[in-house]
Every structure is written in structure tokens, then in C-alpha cells.
XYZ file of C-alpha atoms in Angstrom:
543
model
C -36.875 -22.530 -28.563
C -39.490 -21.926 -25.883
C -37.622 -24.301 -23.566
C -34.383 -22.421 -24.198
C -36.043 -19.117 -23.332
C -37.524 -20.630 -20.181
C -34.183 -22.081 -19.114
C -32.344 -18.824 -19.792
C -34.928 -16.773 -17.899
C -34.824 -19.117 -14.900
C -31.010 -19.095 -14.890
C -30.932 -15.308 -14.888
C -33.663 -14.929 -12.280
C -32.269 -17.466 -9.843
C -28.698 -16.360 -10.521
C -29.481 -12.751 -9.653
C -31.464 -13.718 -6.554
C -28.825 -16.079 -5.154
C -26.014 -13.608 -6.012
C -27.758 -10.777 -4.157
C -28.224 -12.902 -1.028
C -24.692 -14.304 -1.023
C -23.053 -10.958 -1.848
C -25.033 -9.290 0.928
C -23.734 -11.784 3.488
C -20.120 -11.516 2.341
C -20.246 -7.691 2.135
C -21.620 -7.501 5.670
C -18.792 -9.728 6.931
C -16.300 -7.446 5.133
C -17.684 -4.160 6.495
C -18.368 -5.261 10.066
C -14.635 -5.790 10.681
C -13.893 -2.112 10.019
C -16.823 -1.167 12.250
C -15.555 -3.421 15.066
C -12.046 -1.935 14.790
C -13.491 1.570 15.081
C -12.161 2.588 11.659
C -15.624 3.641 10.407
C -18.900 4.659 12.018
C -22.222 2.837 11.325
C -23.028 5.068 8.339
C -19.554 4.402 6.919
C -20.042 0.654 7.433
C -23.257 0.746 5.365
C -21.452 2.624 2.631
C -18.639 0.070 2.700
C -21.191 -2.731 2.361
C -22.620 -1.091 -0.759
C -19.172 -0.526 -2.267
C -17.948 -4.025 -1.378
C -20.862 -5.672 -3.193
C -19.122 -5.465 -6.583
C -15.694 -6.835 -5.489
C -17.382 -9.663 -3.582
C -19.018 -10.852 -6.802
C -15.716 -12.491 -7.742
C -16.153 -14.937 -4.869
C -19.954 -15.161 -4.814
C -20.775 -15.620 -8.504
C -19.339 -19.155 -8.942
C -21.446 -20.594 -6.123
C -24.513 -18.453 -6.773
C -24.632 -19.353 -10.464
C -23.901 -23.003 -9.699
C -26.920 -23.027 -7.373
C -29.071 -21.287 -9.995
C -28.090 -23.843 -12.659
C -28.751 -26.739 -10.288
C -32.245 -25.521 -9.333
C -33.171 -24.625 -12.921
C -32.146 -27.902 -14.530
C -33.310 -30.013 -11.594
C -36.819 -28.601 -12.021
C -36.719 -29.358 -15.739
C -35.490 -32.901 -15.085
C -37.856 -33.679 -12.192
C -40.871 -32.416 -14.176
C -39.846 -34.739 -17.043
C -39.481 -31.771 -19.385
C -35.909 -32.833 -20.132
C -36.995 -36.406 -20.911
C -39.762 -35.150 -23.189
C -37.374 -32.807 -24.984
C -34.818 -35.590 -25.547
C -37.579 -37.926 -26.717
C -38.555 -35.248 -29.219
C -35.074 -35.224 -30.742
C -33.413 -32.458 -28.702
C -29.894 -33.563 -27.779
C -28.206 -33.186 -24.422
C -25.899 -30.618 -25.982
C -28.833 -28.509 -27.159
C -30.531 -28.832 -23.792
C -27.392 -27.534 -22.076
C -26.857 -24.737 -24.622
C -28.488 -22.011 -22.434
C -26.189 -22.972 -19.557
C -23.185 -22.946 -21.906
C -24.029 -19.497 -23.267
C -24.594 -18.114 -19.770
C -21.303 -19.668 -18.650
C -19.327 -18.000 -21.456
C -20.975 -14.620 -20.854
C -20.391 -14.979 -17.112
C -16.699 -15.873 -17.562
C -16.060 -12.892 -19.865
C -17.966 -10.516 -17.582
C -16.148 -11.731 -14.459
C -12.751 -11.488 -16.163
C -13.518 -7.898 -17.213
C -14.757 -7.003 -13.745
C -11.706 -8.545 -12.072
C -9.327 -6.566 -14.277
C -11.113 -3.221 -14.597
C -14.168 -2.734 -12.374
C -13.273 -4.379 -9.070
C -9.958 -2.470 -8.641
C -11.770 0.853 -8.964
C -14.345 -0.088 -6.345
C -11.610 -1.238 -3.988
C -9.793 2.078 -4.396
C -13.046 3.847 -3.545
C -13.308 1.686 -0.418
C -9.733 2.669 0.471
C -10.599 6.357 0.184
C -13.643 5.890 2.421
C -11.499 4.202 5.081
C -8.542 6.604 4.905
C -10.613 9.764 4.531
C -12.351 8.766 7.750
C -8.919 8.857 9.381
C -10.024 11.870 11.435
C -12.899 9.857 12.874
C -10.527 6.996 13.667
C -8.118 9.339 15.467
C -10.924 10.956 17.435
C -12.284 7.596 18.557
C -8.783 6.340 19.457
C -7.994 9.396 21.584
C -11.392 9.288 23.281
C -10.590 5.707 24.316
C -7.204 6.831 25.679
C -5.230 4.998 22.980
C -2.143 6.195 21.130
C -1.896 6.172 17.342
C 0.915 6.222 14.812
C 1.458 8.450 11.776
C 4.577 7.589 9.789
C 7.430 7.187 12.273
C 5.718 9.315 14.951
C 3.564 7.753 17.674
C 1.293 10.235 19.450
C -0.727 10.213 22.658
C -3.056 13.155 23.310
C -5.177 14.216 26.237
C -7.914 15.763 24.094
C -8.836 16.096 20.423
C -10.958 18.798 18.806
C -12.089 18.520 15.138
C -11.425 21.802 13.320
C -12.941 21.153 9.863
C -11.386 21.682 6.441
C -8.895 24.389 5.464
C -9.361 25.263 1.752
C -6.548 27.856 1.874
C -3.898 25.146 2.192
C -5.891 22.380 0.480
C -6.546 20.295 3.630
C -9.848 18.406 3.537
C -9.865 18.018 7.341
C -8.012 19.194 10.461
C -7.611 18.119 14.069
C -6.283 19.961 17.090
C -4.642 17.730 19.701
C -4.016 19.052 23.200
C -1.539 17.792 25.779
C 0.481 15.726 23.325
C 3.418 13.381 23.850
C 5.011 12.269 20.558
C 7.717 9.613 20.242
C 9.802 9.435 17.062
C 10.737 5.903 15.993
C 13.504 4.533 13.800
C 13.032 1.995 11.003
C 12.983 -0.865 13.525
C 10.335 0.792 15.689
C 12.732 1.816 18.461
C 12.356 5.196 20.149
C 14.972 7.743 19.101
C 13.485 10.941 20.531
C 10.409 12.461 22.085
C 8.418 15.697 21.982
C 5.909 17.068 24.433
C 3.708 19.829 23.070
C 0.830 21.976 24.251
C -0.915 21.630 20.880
C -0.449 19.602 17.718
C -2.422 20.460 14.595
C -2.983 17.604 12.138
C -3.755 18.597 8.533
C -5.214 15.943 6.182
C -4.499 16.180 2.436
C -5.557 14.183 -0.597
C -2.653 13.887 -3.035
C -1.933 12.271 -6.381
C 1.228 10.537 -7.591
C 0.852 9.449 -11.197
C -2.470 7.602 -11.441
C -2.631 6.960 -7.698
C -4.609 8.988 -5.165
C -3.706 8.727 -1.483
C -4.167 10.497 1.846
C -1.343 12.237 3.708
C -1.090 14.020 7.042
C 1.126 16.855 8.258
C 1.834 17.679 11.910
C 2.407 21.184 13.326
C 3.740 21.332 16.902
C 3.226 24.395 19.115
C 4.741 24.878 22.562
C 7.046 21.918 21.962
C 10.049 20.657 23.887
C 11.963 17.392 23.872
C 15.087 15.554 22.835
C 16.494 13.725 19.845
C 14.820 15.627 17.006
C 17.213 18.478 16.344
C 17.587 21.992 17.666
C 14.563 23.278 15.717
C 12.509 22.138 18.677
C 13.950 24.957 20.792
C 11.790 27.442 18.962
C 8.734 25.692 20.355
C 7.285 25.383 16.841
C 8.106 22.749 14.259
C 6.467 20.856 11.456
C 6.812 17.406 9.953
C 6.884 16.695 6.269
C 3.719 15.197 4.815
C 3.279 11.615 6.000
C 1.657 9.235 3.559
C -1.021 7.115 5.176
C -0.205 3.478 4.313
C -2.823 1.729 2.238
C -3.159 -2.034 2.024
C -5.378 -1.481 -1.033
C -3.472 0.763 -3.424
C -0.131 -0.840 -2.442
C -1.336 -4.359 -3.330
C -1.207 -5.609 -6.953
C -4.495 -7.411 -6.345
C -6.213 -4.040 -6.534
C -4.593 -2.798 -9.747
C -6.196 -2.920 -13.187
C -4.903 -4.998 -16.093
C -2.921 -2.118 -17.618
C -1.537 -1.101 -14.238
C -0.315 -4.644 -13.635
C 1.419 -4.621 -17.010
C 3.021 -1.265 -16.226
C 4.117 -2.608 -12.849
C 6.364 -5.153 -14.534
C 8.270 -2.353 -16.255
C 8.091 0.221 -13.422
C 7.845 -1.699 -10.139
C 8.447 1.536 -8.236
C 4.844 2.516 -9.062
C 3.929 0.609 -5.914
C 4.763 2.117 -2.531
C 6.676 -0.746 -0.922
C 9.090 -0.926 -3.862
C 9.348 2.865 -4.086
C 10.422 3.019 -0.433
C 13.339 0.661 -1.139
C 14.166 2.441 -4.416
C 14.350 5.723 -2.489
C 16.538 4.041 0.124
C 19.000 2.894 -2.557
C 18.904 6.337 -4.190
C 19.716 7.946 -0.825
C 22.549 5.461 -0.237
C 24.107 6.278 -3.634
C 23.510 9.987 -3.070
C 25.052 9.738 0.382
C 28.228 8.200 -1.022
C 28.483 10.997 -3.576
C 27.840 13.641 -0.906
C 30.623 12.235 1.260
C 32.986 12.289 -1.710
C 32.023 15.886 -2.559
C 32.294 16.882 1.096
C 35.855 15.539 1.291
C 36.756 17.346 -1.909
C 35.318 20.683 -0.752
C 36.912 20.540 2.695
C 40.271 19.542 1.239
C 40.147 22.080 -1.581
C 38.331 25.089 -0.108
C 38.345 24.323 3.579
C 34.554 24.676 3.828
C 31.279 23.088 2.697
C 27.803 24.617 2.572
C 24.676 22.721 3.618
C 21.053 23.811 3.269
C 18.306 23.200 5.833
C 14.517 23.283 5.392
C 13.289 26.861 5.614
C 16.218 28.331 3.691
C 18.845 28.286 6.439
C 22.443 27.856 5.162
C 25.003 26.058 7.332
C 28.687 26.470 6.444
C 31.093 23.958 7.972
C 34.778 24.886 8.007
C 37.387 22.196 8.569
C 40.281 20.333 6.974
C 38.991 16.796 6.316
C 36.441 14.168 7.331
C 37.215 10.795 8.916
C 34.788 7.865 9.091
C 34.002 6.354 12.497
C 31.258 3.809 11.910
C 28.237 5.778 10.722
C 29.805 9.059 11.855
C 31.744 11.446 9.630
C 34.012 13.332 12.031
C 34.901 16.878 10.925
C 38.646 17.314 11.453
C 39.694 20.916 12.218
C 42.570 22.773 10.707
C 45.785 22.815 12.716
C 45.405 25.031 15.776
C 41.787 25.966 14.996
C 38.416 24.646 16.172
C 35.750 23.426 13.787
C 33.693 26.438 12.768
C 29.995 26.354 11.859
C 28.235 29.440 10.491
C 24.436 29.403 10.507
C 22.790 31.940 8.231
C 19.018 32.096 8.489
C 16.649 33.043 5.670
C 16.327 36.519 7.243
C 20.101 37.097 6.884
C 21.155 36.682 10.533
C 24.404 34.761 11.052
C 25.359 32.806 14.157
C 28.859 31.349 14.503
C 29.641 28.230 16.517
C 33.224 27.275 17.393
C 32.974 23.572 18.224
C 35.171 21.357 20.315
C 33.860 18.373 18.368
C 31.565 18.052 15.346
C 30.407 15.164 13.206
C 27.786 14.282 10.610
C 25.430 11.303 10.729
C 22.933 10.150 8.109
C 19.508 11.555 8.887
C 16.314 9.537 8.674
C 13.635 11.376 6.665
C 10.118 11.834 7.887
C 10.468 12.908 11.504
C 9.249 16.173 13.023
C 11.520 19.056 12.183
C 13.016 17.170 9.229
C 10.971 18.464 6.306
C 13.813 17.933 3.851
C 13.365 16.125 0.530
C 13.114 12.420 1.575
C 14.565 11.332 -1.800
C 17.943 12.965 -1.139
C 20.611 12.040 1.388
C 20.223 14.232 4.467
C 22.515 14.536 7.469
C 22.362 15.667 11.058
C 25.278 17.796 12.247
C 26.172 17.129 15.886
C 28.140 19.859 17.653
C 29.587 19.516 21.159
C 31.297 22.007 23.436
C 30.663 24.982 21.165
C 31.015 28.657 21.972
C 28.419 30.780 20.196
C 29.237 34.216 18.752
C 26.981 36.881 17.329
C 27.283 38.020 13.722
C 30.700 39.569 13.033
C 32.239 38.034 16.180
C 31.291 41.076 18.260
C 30.932 39.023 21.406
C 30.074 35.674 22.881
C 26.418 34.751 22.970
C 26.919 31.786 25.277
C 28.058 28.189 25.460
C 26.196 25.294 23.880
C 26.958 21.852 25.366
C 25.274 19.958 22.532
C 23.514 21.084 19.374
C 21.977 18.987 16.611
C 21.158 20.492 13.219
C 18.972 18.030 11.297
C 17.758 17.892 7.721
C 21.029 19.048 6.100
C 21.564 18.580 2.365
C 24.823 19.516 0.649
C 24.352 22.617 -1.519
C 24.639 22.190 -5.272
C 23.268 19.776 -7.820
C 23.514 16.077 -7.079
C 23.606 13.183 -9.509
C 19.811 12.976 -9.667
C 19.560 9.447 -8.300
C 16.060 10.203 -6.990
C 14.705 10.457 -10.546
C 16.195 7.194 -11.803
C 14.225 3.957 -12.089
C 14.837 0.852 -10.008
C 16.563 -0.892 -12.916
C 18.916 2.066 -13.449
C 19.790 2.267 -9.755
C 20.418 -1.479 -9.528
C 22.711 -1.231 -12.551
C 24.665 1.569 -10.845
C 24.885 -0.431 -7.617
C 26.205 -3.551 -9.364
C 29.773 -4.235 -8.274
C 29.630 -1.821 -5.308
C 31.294 -2.924 -2.086
C 29.977 -0.292 0.342
C 27.807 -2.054 2.902
C 24.918 0.435 2.862
C 24.590 0.374 -0.942
C 24.925 -3.430 -1.132
C 22.234 -3.952 1.528
C 19.855 -1.450 -0.094
C 20.369 -2.988 -3.566
C 19.846 -6.516 -2.224
C 16.612 -5.515 -0.475
C 15.307 -3.719 -3.580
C 16.162 -6.616 -5.888
C 14.470 -9.135 -3.583
C 11.359 -6.959 -3.295
C 11.104 -6.541 -7.084
C 11.445 -10.307 -7.645
C 8.755 -10.880 -5.018
C 6.526 -8.306 -6.723
C 6.968 -9.897 -10.153
C 5.919 -13.270 -8.753
C 2.938 -11.642 -7.063
C 1.839 -9.931 -10.279
C 2.018 -13.275 -12.119
C -0.007 -14.973 -9.405
C -2.704 -12.260 -9.442
C -3.072 -12.312 -13.219
C -3.523 -16.096 -13.283
C -5.811 -15.994 -10.250
C -8.219 -13.634 -12.015
C -8.298 -15.768 -15.148
C -8.743 -18.964 -13.115
C -11.698 -17.538 -11.177
C -13.430 -16.617 -14.442
C -12.933 -20.119 -15.890
C -13.957 -21.781 -12.616
C -17.134 -19.695 -12.523
C -18.149 -20.943 -15.991
C -17.312 -24.548 -15.126
C -19.280 -24.363 -11.858
C -22.396 -23.255 -13.721
C -22.014 -26.082 -16.242
C -21.326 -28.523 -13.439
C -24.575 -27.583 -11.692
C -26.575 -28.023 -14.897
C -25.043 -31.388 -15.830
C -25.315 -32.932 -12.350
C -28.935 -31.772 -12.032
C -29.874 -33.497 -15.288
C -28.023 -36.689 -14.421
C -29.344 -36.973 -10.847
C -32.974 -36.040 -11.491
C -34.245 -38.567 -8.951
C -32.402 -36.945 -6.035
C -33.433 -33.946 -3.936
C -32.079 -30.511 -5.014
C -29.734 -30.037 -2.031
C -27.803 -33.323 -2.467
C -27.614 -32.605 -6.181
C -26.167 -29.158 -5.500
C -23.583 -30.705 -3.176
C -22.315 -32.855 -6.060
C -21.423 -29.621 -7.919
C -20.667 -27.415 -4.896
C -17.899 -29.551 -3.426
C -15.829 -29.822 -6.653
C -16.311 -26.076 -7.197
C -15.203 -25.378 -3.629
C -12.125 -27.532 -4.210
C -11.210 -25.525 -7.311
C -11.599 -22.233 -5.424
C -9.380 -23.528 -2.616
C -6.673 -24.645 -5.046
C -6.849 -21.297 -6.860
C -6.274 -19.440 -3.593
C -3.551 -21.845 -2.436
C -1.897 -21.841 -5.863
C -1.866 -18.051 -5.919
C -0.035 -17.972 -2.595
C 2.401 -20.674 -3.698
C 3.112 -18.883 -6.994
C 3.777 -15.686 -5.058
C 6.265 -17.459 -2.797
C 7.876 -20.039 -5.089
C 7.342 -18.802 -8.635
C 5.833 -20.414 -11.728
C 5.750 -23.884 -10.160
C 2.729 -22.825 -8.104
C 0.691 -22.375 -11.286
C 0.312 -26.159 -11.475
C -1.666 -26.087 -8.226
C -3.535 -22.908 -9.192
C -4.805 -24.362 -12.460
C -4.877 -27.963 -11.243
C -8.122 -27.534 -9.343
C -9.746 -25.816 -12.335
C -8.591 -28.619 -14.626
C -9.965 -31.210 -12.176
C -13.321 -29.412 -12.125
C -13.381 -29.378 -15.934
C -12.558 -33.101 -16.030
C -15.372 -33.777 -13.544
C -17.843 -31.905 -15.747
C -16.754 -33.929 -18.791
C -17.116 -37.232 -16.903
C -20.600 -36.281 -15.679
C -21.602 -35.182 -19.171
C -20.374 -38.456 -20.727
C -22.427 -40.401 -18.165
C -25.464 -38.255 -18.912
C -25.184 -38.980 -22.624
C -25.035 -42.753 -22.008
C -28.322 -42.540 -20.177
């Protein structure tokens, strides 16, 4: 019993010491990358090191505990305590019992940490990195670099931190001076630009379900440019809130056990699937809007759209005709296309257009603060004469006008609230190219996510089992090779353990890409390590 207590105490003492050293090295390597990229300052890097210590235990514990078991049992064997104990009737199994108990406790603790504790620490790390977004922007601008928020890339001459704004709920603000902003499409190509005297950046912390994330909103003052709608002519415009992408909260590796289970049923809980679900919802909504638009123009001769800020836009025509992505508004016989703009204050401006058409609008750009879940359109008007309210007189000629962020008035089908499975069921059998492409992309992303969830769940379990086997491997090899030096003895357990860790990582990636077949590789290394421990133990018993 005294020997058991001594072995257990030495295992715990050496295990803690080696874990602290190894975790410190790995945590430093993790945090220094963010410091080198300028994403955190030195104080933030130290905080990241402290927070990263717990997640890094998943990788450090197998080797640290294997080293502790090797040193503990090698001392017992080299001092002939093990030989004396076995001569006194204590079996090999009893001598290894402390290592076995520690291995079981370690495996259970690591499995619990991997499923529940580590994800929470990683989310805290994510908040530290994203909440220091203001510091990152300041450092980028001071170095003369541009930065990207959503689909807007900005370059500023000067940045001035302005502190928090509790009245609107912003935890931080920035004032950018001498700004050039370029709006990008989904492929990263420029589709418009804005130059502004000042841009104010508000930072918000928001929640969606159980997820907390950071978002930013841009306010332009003294703005001018092209390709972002006529709202820019006022010199003031605002973007919708732009979610700051997170490689932590949008990765299943950083979700808890229950969240992974929920992800199988509601894959849209993760951002990259939600983006494609919203795209399919907008495609279905767009088809319905076009159908309703045709019906209203044919039946009533007019259709009413709503813009952000409460402005109502009434389009009067006879029919719509498709020309690629354009929906051309066909006028009534002998009449021009008529567009009435009624602002929230009640002022009406009438445009008599030579040509007018609608194009699908991309959500998220400056001046387009419409609901990104619904289909929005941009109304292009060419060669229009502008009349004051009541047609009292001409207010001028407009060569080209673009009204962005238009949504058809009235209740839609509510596609934005439906789950991915419901939307895919609705899209089944559709022939429209936009809906088919969106459904195919969503289906492929969900299948990829399901494979990734499977790979992460098995990876966590495999690490826990490998950690226990590594500890046992160190104890058994130390007893069997008592005549060797500690370092060569440790190598006999370290190398098989390293092989199992490599196969776990490779098997996880293969399972993610190819499916369940990759589990053979993932668990193969663990099984090989277990077989090695059994072979070493059988040899120990013969001697």
C-alpha cells in the first residue's frame, strides 16, 4: 500500500510538472503568432497564453503523463523496488495498478474537457481577439495598410479611437479620416467605390442563439462615389451590421458535446451553413417576388417597393421581361415607365424613365441596410425626367439613377425562417438555375459539415484513449527496460504515442474529406498503441 501511495504521488507530481512546462511552451507558440500578426498587443498575448493553457492540455497531456510514468516506474525499477515487491508476492498487475487508475481518471477528465471545458476557453480566446479588433484596425492604418470588413475594403489616412457609446450599445468606436472604401462582390471583384471625409466604425457584441459574436457598422459622412446606389448623393449613408468572421465559433472543433449533437439536426447554427441557407432562402424569395411583381403589374399596373429608412417606391408599368439577370420594366402603350418615390417625411418625387430595370441586390454593402434574409433588388433608371410632387414642374433630368435595397411590399412566404432541410425540400425538383445552384451548394456544405462533426467527435474520444494508453505504455516500458537510461526508455513509449497522435490527426482530416472510411486510420494508430502496450506487458510478465 505504501508503494502504491508513493507511485501515485510521484505520478501526480511529475505529471503536473511536465504538463506545466509543455503547456507553457505550446501556449507561447500559439499566442506569439497573433502578436506577430499585430492582432493583439503584448498584454493581450500574455492573456491569450493564459487562456490557451487549458485547450493545449489536449495535446500536451499524453506526452507529459507518458514522461511522468516513465520516470516514476524507471526509478522504482532501477532502485530494485519493483524486483523486491514482485519477490514479496506483488504481481505485475498490482504494481501497475496506480498507473492504470491514473490512466482511467486522465482519460475521463480529458474527454470531459474536450467536450465541455476546452470549447468555452476557445470562445473566450475568440472574444479577446475579436474585441481587440479596434487595436488591430489602428495598427493596420498606422502601417498604411487597408483592411476589410464584410464586403467593404477600406483605406484611411488617419484613425482616432473614440471610446465606447453606451447609448447605442457599442463597446468601442473609431473615427477614420480621409477614407477610400471599395465594395466587393462575392468573388472579391470591385463593384463600386466611396470616398468619404469621415467614416465612423461602431463595434457591437451580439448574440444569436447560444453564440456571441462581434459586429461592426459603418457610418459615412461627406461621401461620394459610384456603384452603391443614389443614397450616396446625400453625403451620408450607413451599412448594415457586418459580422466579424470567426474561425473559432464557426468551427465544430470548438463546440461542446450538446452543440455538436444539435448541429446534426440544425446545421444552420454554424455561420458558413447559415450563409448558404440564407442564399437559398433569398433565391426562393426572389422567384416568388418576380411572380408577384408580374401579377401586380399585369393586374393593377403598379407595384410598391420599400427601401431602408421607410421610403416607398411605386413602379408603374405593364409587364416585366427577363434579360439575363435583369428584369426589364415594360411601359404601358404610349407611356413611359413611372417611378414615384415617397420618403418617410411624406415628400413625393416622380421619375418618368426612358428605361428601367430591376437587378438582384447583394446584401451587406454601404447604403443597403435591408434585411439580408429577404430578396432585395436595385432599380436602375435611365434617361428620366424628374417632377416635383403633384407634377407642378420639372425638377431636372437624371441620366442614371440607382435605387438599392428594394423589397416588395407585403408579406412573403417566410423562407428566411425555414430550416435548411425545409428549404432543400422546397427546392427539390426546381429547374431555375439560381435555386438549383444555391440548393446544391447548401447540400454539399451540410454533407461536409456532417462528416466534420463525425470526425471531431471521434477525434476527441481517440485523444482521451490515446492519453491513457501513453501513460500505461510509459509505465510498462520503464519496468521492462530497467537497465537502460531514462531517455531511451521514454523514446520506446514516446514514438508509438507520437505515431498514434499523427494517425488521429490524419484520420480526422480523412474522415472529414472522405467519410466514415477515415475512421479506420483515426482509430488504427490508437489500436496499434494498445497492441504495443499488451505486447510489452506480456514480455514483462515472462520476465
